């Protein structure tokens, strides 16, 4: 993979889980095996937008059976003979190489992917990315000159990786129990996002916007608001160190 | 118009269930973390060139 690759450090490592299920965007070049009029290409990309069925490629991490994925947008940016520069926004787990292959079949001419870069991974965009070289320079500046300015531009708080998730904010007195792995109960809830569904992965935050843990909800937003006692969400992964709120 | 992923289009609303204050003695806002803590609890958005991962 080339392009946007978020990497989590040290205690934040497991936060990448939130990105596995997040939407992605790619920019790529597909090569058609014959010339095709522009209108036909434009029409075909529309056929591959919305819900599509895709058979995962032979070399893939998942079971090889037809599965539905959603393509949020699929745009032709430029056409140069048989080469098409495109941009596609899609659900996690959509195979772009396969999408291009299927696209070629649909046009009855064949096509393959020539180049592909990931331009978005959930809340991370290639526009705001840095090279490993940038990171190394910033780290050297910090280590040698004790100047942390550049490093602070490149290393972001792990909370950035939860930007796309719905959130529940809890009171100070609920924080430490969560850090010890307890589930979240109604009295601890202070604020919530309004669009939470049941069985959804949410980020549980302090009132200072620190990530405490990821949890799976038992109820939707409306029912969470109405509930005075009982289980709200099951704690899945804890990120905050224990005994910070004691 | 810029293309947006579904979560980027949703305008998230927050509902307050129980108004509460947070004690400044505990924890700190993520953007105010000391750099050592930032590194320990950080993410980097790397632009990876082509080649082996």
Short mmCIF file of N, CA, C and O in Angstrom, two decimals, chain A residues 168-185 187-190 204-213 235 238-246, chain B residues 21-23 26-28:
data_model
loop_
_atom_site.label_atom_id
_atom_site.label_comp_id
_atom_site.label_asym_id
_atom_site.label_seq_id
_atom_site.Cartn_x
_atom_site.Cartn_y
_atom_site.Cartn_z
N UNK A 168 -19.20 8.85 23.92
CA UNK A 168 -19.90 9.02 25.19
C UNK A 168 -18.89 9.66 26.15
O UNK A 168 -17.77 9.17 26.27
N UNK A 169 -19.31 10.77 26.78
CA UNK A 169 -18.44 11.41 27.77
C UNK A 169 -18.93 11.03 29.17
O UNK A 169 -20.15 11.02 29.41
N UNK A 170 -17.99 10.72 30.03
CA UNK A 170 -18.39 10.26 31.37
C UNK A 170 -17.90 11.22 32.45
O UNK A 170 -16.96 12.00 32.24
N UNK A 171 -18.52 11.13 33.60
CA UNK A 171 -18.14 11.98 34.74
C UNK A 171 -16.79 11.51 35.30
O UNK A 171 -16.42 10.34 35.13
N UNK A 172 -16.10 12.41 35.99
CA UNK A 172 -14.79 12.08 36.57
C UNK A 172 -14.84 10.81 37.42
O UNK A 172 -13.91 9.98 37.37
N UNK A 173 -15.92 10.64 38.17
CA UNK A 173 -15.97 9.52 39.11
C UNK A 173 -16.12 8.17 38.40
O UNK A 173 -15.86 7.13 38.98
N UNK A 174 -16.49 8.18 37.12
CA UNK A 174 -16.65 6.92 36.39
C UNK A 174 -15.35 6.50 35.70
O UNK A 174 -15.20 5.35 35.28
N UNK A 175 -14.39 7.43 35.58
CA UNK A 175 -13.21 7.19 34.75
C UNK A 175 -12.36 6.01 35.23
O UNK A 175 -12.03 5.11 34.45
N UNK A 176 -12.03 6.02 36.52
CA UNK A 176 -11.08 5.01 36.99
C UNK A 176 -11.61 3.57 36.89
O UNK A 176 -10.87 2.65 36.57
N UNK A 177 -12.91 3.41 37.14
CA UNK A 177 -13.49 2.06 36.99
C UNK A 177 -13.34 1.56 35.55
O UNK A 177 -13.02 0.39 35.33
N UNK A 178 -13.55 2.45 34.60
CA UNK A 178 -13.40 2.08 33.19
C UNK A 178 -11.95 1.69 32.89
O UNK A 178 -11.68 0.72 32.18
N UNK A 179 -11.01 2.46 33.47
CA UNK A 179 -9.58 2.16 33.28
C UNK A 179 -9.23 0.77 33.81
O UNK A 179 -8.31 0.13 33.33
N UNK A 180 -9.98 0.34 34.82
CA UNK A 180 -9.75 -1.00 35.37
C UNK A 180 -10.52 -2.07 34.60
O UNK A 180 -10.51 -3.23 34.99
N UNK A 181 -11.21 -1.66 33.56
CA UNK A 181 -11.87 -2.65 32.70
C UNK A 181 -13.36 -2.83 32.95
O UNK A 181 -14.01 -3.65 32.29
N UNK A 182 -13.92 -2.09 33.90
CA UNK A 182 -15.37 -2.21 34.16
C UNK A 182 -16.17 -1.72 32.97
O UNK A 182 -15.71 -0.89 32.19
N UNK A 183 -17.40 -2.19 32.87
CA UNK A 183 -18.31 -1.71 31.84
C UNK A 183 -18.88 -0.36 32.26
O UNK A 183 -18.75 0.04 33.41
N UNK A 184 -19.52 0.31 31.30
CA UNK A 184 -20.08 1.64 31.59
C UNK A 184 -21.56 1.52 31.99
O UNK A 184 -22.35 0.93 31.26
N UNK A 185 -21.89 2.11 33.12
CA UNK A 185 -23.27 2.11 33.62
C UNK A 185 -23.87 3.52 33.57
O UNK A 185 -23.14 4.50 33.54
N UNK A 187 -25.29 5.83 35.49
CA UNK A 187 -24.98 7.02 36.29
C UNK A 187 -23.70 7.74 35.87
O UNK A 187 -23.54 8.92 36.16
N UNK A 188 -22.80 7.04 35.19
CA UNK A 188 -21.53 7.65 34.79
C UNK A 188 -21.63 8.52 33.54
O UNK A 188 -20.71 9.27 33.23
N UNK A 189 -22.73 8.43 32.81
CA UNK A 189 -22.84 9.13 31.52
C UNK A 189 -23.13 10.61 31.73
O UNK A 189 -24.07 10.98 32.42
N UNK A 190 -22.32 11.47 31.09
CA UNK A 190 -22.57 12.91 31.14
C UNK A 190 -23.16 13.42 29.82
O UNK A 190 -24.20 14.05 29.80
N UNK A 204 -15.22 6.17 24.49
CA UNK A 204 -15.65 6.69 25.79
C UNK A 204 -14.59 7.70 26.26
O UNK A 204 -13.40 7.37 26.33
N UNK A 205 -15.04 8.92 26.53
CA UNK A 205 -14.13 10.03 26.77
C UNK A 205 -14.34 10.66 28.14
O UNK A 205 -15.44 10.61 28.70
N UNK A 206 -13.28 11.32 28.63
CA UNK A 206 -13.43 12.13 29.84
C UNK A 206 -14.02 13.48 29.41
O UNK A 206 -14.09 13.79 28.22
N UNK A 207 -14.37 14.29 30.37
CA UNK A 207 -14.89 15.63 30.06
C UNK A 207 -13.78 16.57 29.59
O UNK A 207 -14.06 17.68 29.15
N UNK A 208 -12.53 16.10 29.64
CA UNK A 208 -11.41 16.86 29.05
C UNK A 208 -11.10 16.35 27.65
O UNK A 208 -10.06 16.68 27.08
N UNK A 209 -11.97 15.48 27.15
CA UNK A 209 -11.81 14.90 25.81
C UNK A 209 -10.63 13.94 25.68
O UNK A 209 -10.07 13.78 24.59
N UNK A 210 -10.28 13.28 26.78
CA UNK A 210 -9.26 12.23 26.71
C UNK A 210 -9.97 10.91 26.43
O UNK A 210 -11.03 10.63 27.00
N UNK A 211 -9.35 10.10 25.60
CA UNK A 211 -9.91 8.77 25.33
C UNK A 211 -9.64 7.86 26.53
O UNK A 211 -8.51 7.73 26.98
N UNK A 212 -10.71 7.24 27.04
CA UNK A 212 -10.54 6.26 28.11
C UNK A 212 -10.50 4.86 27.51
O UNK A 212 -9.56 4.10 27.70
N UNK A 213 -11.55 4.52 26.77
CA UNK A 213 -11.64 3.17 26.20
C UNK A 213 -12.56 3.15 25.00
O UNK A 213 -13.28 4.11 24.74
N UNK A 235 -17.07 -2.45 27.91
CA UNK A 235 -15.71 -1.99 27.63
C UNK A 235 -14.95 -3.03 26.81
O UNK A 235 -14.96 -4.21 27.15
N UNK A 238 -9.07 -0.77 26.67
CA UNK A 238 -8.77 0.37 27.53
C UNK A 238 -7.47 1.02 27.07
O UNK A 238 -6.49 0.33 26.79
N UNK A 239 -7.46 2.33 26.99
CA UNK A 239 -6.26 3.06 26.57
C UNK A 239 -5.68 3.93 27.69
O UNK A 239 -4.48 4.10 27.78
N UNK A 240 -6.54 4.48 28.51
CA UNK A 240 -6.04 5.35 29.56
C UNK A 240 -5.41 4.53 30.70
O UNK A 240 -5.92 3.48 31.07
N UNK A 241 -4.30 5.05 31.19
CA UNK A 241 -3.62 4.43 32.31
C UNK A 241 -4.50 4.50 33.56
O UNK A 241 -5.28 5.44 33.72
N UNK A 242 -4.34 3.54 34.45
CA UNK A 242 -5.13 3.53 35.69
C UNK A 242 -4.69 4.62 36.65
O UNK A 242 -3.55 5.08 36.59
N UNK A 243 -5.60 5.00 37.52
CA UNK A 243 -5.33 5.90 38.65
C UNK A 243 -4.90 7.31 38.27
O UNK A 243 -4.23 7.98 39.04
N UNK A 244 -5.29 7.76 37.09
CA UNK A 244 -5.08 9.17 36.75
C UNK A 244 -6.21 9.99 37.38
O UNK A 244 -6.01 11.06 37.92
N UNK A 245 -7.41 9.43 37.34
CA UNK A 245 -8.58 10.02 38.03
C UNK A 245 -8.83 9.16 39.27
O UNK A 245 -9.35 8.06 39.14
N UNK A 246 -8.40 9.66 40.42
CA UNK A 246 -8.55 8.80 41.61
C UNK A 246 -9.25 9.52 42.73
O UNK A 246 -9.46 10.73 42.68
N UNK B 21 -18.91 18.84 35.98
CA UNK B 21 -17.63 19.55 35.88
C UNK B 21 -16.51 18.51 35.96
O UNK B 21 -16.71 17.43 36.49
N UNK B 22 -15.35 18.89 35.43
CA UNK B 22 -14.21 17.98 35.58
C UNK B 22 -13.12 18.66 36.41
O UNK B 22 -12.86 19.85 36.24
N UNK B 23 -12.55 17.89 37.31
CA UNK B 23 -11.53 18.42 38.23
C UNK B 23 -10.20 18.61 37.48
O UNK B 23 -9.65 17.65 36.94
N UNK B 26 -7.00 16.21 37.75
CA UNK B 26 -6.87 14.88 37.12
C UNK B 26 -6.75 15.00 35.60
O UNK B 26 -7.54 15.70 34.98
N UNK B 27 -5.80 14.26 35.04
CA UNK B 27 -5.66 14.20 33.58
C UNK B 27 -5.36 15.55 32.96
O UNK B 27 -5.08 16.53 33.66
N UNK B 28 -5.40 15.61 31.62
CA UNK B 28 -5.25 16.89 30.93
C UNK B 28 -5.78 16.77 29.52
O UNK B 28 -5.89 15.67 28.97
#
